[in-house]
Amino acid sequence: MIEKTLSIIKPDVTRRNLTGKVNAMIESDGFRVVAQKRIKLTLKQAEKFYEVHANKPFYKDLCEFLSSESVVVQILEKENAIADYRRLMGATNPSNADKGTIRSEFAISIDQNSVHGSDSPEAAANEIAFFFSGIEIVG
């Protein structure tokens, strides 16, 4: 079944000008990028996006990091996109990420872990709607 998932290429990647290398890994894994844009989130926008984590100890730092520099938000499409992208991302802590995953290759730390991906079909639908209008999605 073809699915869509949201991907965010985070500030630690955009700051180091590695967006193209991450996108190459994504496309090499069979994903089709059906929408993409570079944006700069405000702190309030980052807080709204991650509000599901508002009661967690890492929430404040996560929101500050996500709004610290530009990010690239994307909609990726393929069969089993959500599970496959989470596999390609690798473990949140890059020291635990399998070799050849995005986080093993590019993440700086558990806090600067290079990418975000939706964790369920419901989250994907909500996250995609947060960043994209229907006219921006070409797939």
mmCIF file of C-alpha atoms in Angstrom:
data_model
loop_
_atom_site.group_PDB
_atom_site.id
_atom_site.type_symbol
_atom_site.label_atom_id
_atom_site.label_comp_id
_atom_site.label_asym_id
_atom_site.label_seq_id
_atom_site.Cartn_x
_atom_site.Cartn_y
_atom_site.Cartn_z
ATOM 1 C CA MET A 1 0.000 0.000 0.000
ATOM 2 C CA ILE A 2 1.395 3.403 -0.997
ATOM 3 C CA GLU A 3 1.744 5.686 2.021
ATOM 4 C CA LYS A 4 2.881 9.218 2.638
ATOM 5 C CA THR A 5 5.018 10.281 5.579
ATOM 6 C CA LEU A 6 6.432 13.581 6.742
ATOM 7 C CA SER A 7 10.169 14.071 6.885
ATOM 8 C CA ILE A 8 11.945 17.001 8.459
ATOM 9 C CA ILE A 9 15.604 17.523 7.711
ATOM 10 C CA LYS A 10 16.706 19.310 10.859
ATOM 11 C CA PRO A 11 19.025 22.285 11.507
ATOM 12 C CA ASP A 12 22.130 20.186 12.182
ATOM 13 C CA VAL A 13 21.926 18.992 8.563
ATOM 14 C CA THR A 14 20.912 22.272 6.908
ATOM 15 C CA ARG A 15 23.571 24.202 8.844
ATOM 16 C CA ARG A 16 26.286 21.840 7.530
ATOM 17 C CA ASN A 17 24.895 21.944 3.951
ATOM 18 C CA LEU A 18 24.200 18.187 3.894
ATOM 19 C CA THR A 19 20.580 18.332 2.700
ATOM 20 C CA GLY A 20 21.438 16.900 -0.716
ATOM 21 C CA LYS A 21 23.275 13.946 0.809
ATOM 22 C CA VAL A 22 20.294 13.122 3.032
ATOM 23 C CA ASN A 23 17.937 13.458 0.066
ATOM 24 C CA ALA A 24 20.165 11.151 -1.970
ATOM 25 C CA MET A 25 19.841 8.485 0.741
ATOM 26 C CA ILE A 26 16.069 8.959 0.818
ATOM 27 C CA GLU A 27 15.699 8.663 -2.953
ATOM 28 C CA SER A 28 18.145 5.737 -3.138
ATOM 29 C CA ASP A 29 15.880 3.888 -0.701
ATOM 30 C CA GLY A 30 12.999 4.155 -3.167
ATOM 31 C CA PHE A 31 11.134 7.131 -1.734
ATOM 32 C CA ARG A 32 9.525 9.677 -4.013
ATOM 33 C CA VAL A 33 9.586 13.265 -2.738
ATOM 34 C CA VAL A 34 6.103 14.595 -3.568
ATOM 35 C CA ALA A 35 6.450 17.932 -1.747
ATOM 36 C CA GLN A 36 9.414 19.792 -0.295
ATOM 37 C CA LYS A 37 10.262 23.244 1.011
ATOM 38 C CA ARG A 38 12.875 24.951 3.145
ATOM 39 C CA ILE A 39 11.378 26.992 5.971
ATOM 40 C CA LYS A 40 12.419 28.728 9.170
ATOM 41 C CA LEU A 41 10.081 27.882 12.040
ATOM 42 C CA THR A 42 9.435 30.293 14.867
ATOM 43 C CA LEU A 43 9.696 28.962 18.396
ATOM 44 C CA LYS A 44 5.895 29.096 18.692
ATOM 45 C CA GLN A 45 5.475 27.056 15.494
ATOM 46 C CA ALA A 46 7.967 24.442 16.729
ATOM 47 C CA GLU A 47 6.137 24.279 20.064
ATOM 48 C CA LYS A 48 2.826 23.760 18.266
ATOM 49 C CA PHE A 49 4.284 21.050 16.017
ATOM 50 C CA TYR A 50 5.790 19.128 18.950
ATOM 51 C CA GLU A 51 2.979 19.856 21.449
ATOM 52 C CA VAL A 52 2.408 16.098 21.849
ATOM 53 C CA HIS A 53 5.740 16.102 23.740
ATOM 54 C CA ALA A 54 4.992 19.191 25.855
ATOM 55 C CA ASN A 55 5.214 17.314 29.164
ATOM 56 C CA LYS A 56 8.505 15.599 28.363
ATOM 57 C CA PRO A 57 11.838 16.893 29.684
ATOM 58 C CA PHE A 58 13.350 17.309 26.201
ATOM 59 C CA TYR A 59 10.463 19.417 24.804
ATOM 60 C CA LYS A 60 11.951 22.894 25.391
ATOM 61 C CA ASP A 61 15.360 21.992 23.953
ATOM 62 C CA LEU A 62 13.775 20.189 20.996
ATOM 63 C CA CYS A 63 11.636 23.203 20.095
ATOM 64 C CA GLU A 64 14.555 25.616 20.463
ATOM 65 C CA PHE A 65 16.696 23.390 18.246
ATOM 66 C CA LEU A 66 14.036 22.965 15.554
ATOM 67 C CA SER A 67 13.550 26.733 15.384
ATOM 68 C CA SER A 68 17.270 27.582 15.539
ATOM 69 C CA GLU A 69 17.888 27.487 11.766
ATOM 70 C CA SER A 70 16.132 26.478 8.581
ATOM 71 C CA VAL A 71 14.672 23.010 8.109
ATOM 72 C CA VAL A 72 13.516 21.133 5.020
ATOM 73 C CA VAL A 73 10.034 19.669 5.328
ATOM 74 C CA GLN A 74 9.072 16.970 2.863
ATOM 75 C CA ILE A 75 6.376 14.499 2.051
ATOM 76 C CA LEU A 76 7.811 11.125 1.105
ATOM 77 C CA GLU A 77 5.823 8.459 -0.692
ATOM 78 C CA LYS A 78 6.271 4.725 -1.273
ATOM 79 C CA GLU A 79 4.861 1.418 -0.103
ATOM 80 C CA ASN A 80 5.124 1.190 3.689
ATOM 81 C CA ALA A 81 6.619 4.689 3.778
ATOM 82 C CA ILE A 82 6.213 5.236 7.519
ATOM 83 C CA ALA A 83 7.971 2.054 8.662
ATOM 84 C CA ASP A 84 10.558 2.207 5.893
ATOM 85 C CA TYR A 85 11.488 5.821 6.654
ATOM 86 C CA ARG A 86 11.791 5.111 10.370
ATOM 87 C CA ARG A 87 14.156 2.240 9.496
ATOM 88 C CA LEU A 88 16.174 4.509 7.162
ATOM 89 C CA MET A 89 16.364 7.241 9.830
ATOM 90 C CA GLY A 90 17.877 4.875 12.404
ATOM 91 C CA ALA A 91 17.692 5.010 16.187
ATOM 92 C CA THR A 92 17.119 8.401 17.817
ATOM 93 C CA ASN A 93 20.492 8.116 19.520
ATOM 94 C CA PRO A 94 22.976 8.013 16.624
ATOM 95 C CA SER A 95 25.392 5.884 18.637
ATOM 96 C CA ASN A 96 22.701 3.168 18.584
ATOM 97 C CA ALA A 97 21.748 3.678 14.913
ATOM 98 C CA ASP A 98 22.512 0.917 12.438
ATOM 99 C CA LYS A 99 25.325 1.581 9.970
ATOM 100 C CA GLY A 100 24.035 3.101 6.749
ATOM 101 C CA THR A 101 21.116 4.936 8.342
ATOM 102 C CA ILE A 102 20.707 8.705 8.117
ATOM 103 C CA ARG A 103 21.391 9.203 11.809
ATOM 104 C CA SER A 104 24.466 6.964 11.829
ATOM 105 C CA GLU A 105 25.880 8.940 8.915
ATOM 106 C CA PHE A 106 24.915 12.528 9.807
ATOM 107 C CA ALA A 107 23.546 13.007 13.340
ATOM 108 C CA ILE A 108 25.693 14.884 15.829
ATOM 109 C CA SER A 109 23.972 13.710 19.027
ATOM 110 C CA ILE A 110 20.717 12.397 20.434
ATOM 111 C CA ASP A 111 19.470 16.015 20.475
ATOM 112 C CA GLN A 112 20.827 16.959 17.045
ATOM 113 C CA ASN A 113 19.694 13.801 15.301
ATOM 114 C CA SER A 114 19.303 15.111 11.738
ATOM 115 C CA VAL A 115 15.775 14.015 10.801
ATOM 116 C CA HIS A 116 12.199 13.595 11.980
ATOM 117 C CA GLY A 117 9.720 11.119 10.573
ATOM 118 C CA SER A 118 6.073 10.400 11.321
ATOM 119 C CA ASP A 119 5.484 7.409 13.590
ATOM 120 C CA SER A 120 1.953 6.402 12.527
ATOM 121 C CA PRO A 121 -0.579 7.020 9.741
ATOM 122 C CA GLU A 122 -2.491 9.411 12.023
ATOM 123 C CA ALA A 123 0.639 11.356 12.894
ATOM 124 C CA ALA A 124 1.639 11.485 9.223
ATOM 125 C CA ALA A 125 -1.739 12.948 8.224
ATOM 126 C CA ASN A 126 -1.596 15.576 10.994
ATOM 127 C CA GLU A 127 2.043 16.477 10.400
ATOM 128 C CA ILE A 128 1.613 16.756 6.634
ATOM 129 C CA ALA A 129 -1.404 19.042 7.133
ATOM 130 C CA PHE A 130 0.642 21.185 9.549
ATOM 131 C CA PHE A 131 3.152 22.093 6.818
ATOM 132 C CA PHE A 132 1.451 21.590 3.452
ATOM 133 C CA SER A 133 -1.753 22.556 1.683
ATOM 134 C CA GLY A 134 -3.240 20.158 -0.857
ATOM 135 C CA ILE A 135 -2.045 22.237 -3.824
ATOM 136 C CA GLU A 136 1.588 21.748 -2.736
ATOM 137 C CA ILE A 137 1.420 17.946 -2.886
ATOM 138 C CA VAL A 138 2.142 16.658 -6.377
ATOM 139 C CA GLY A 139 2.072 12.887 -5.830
#
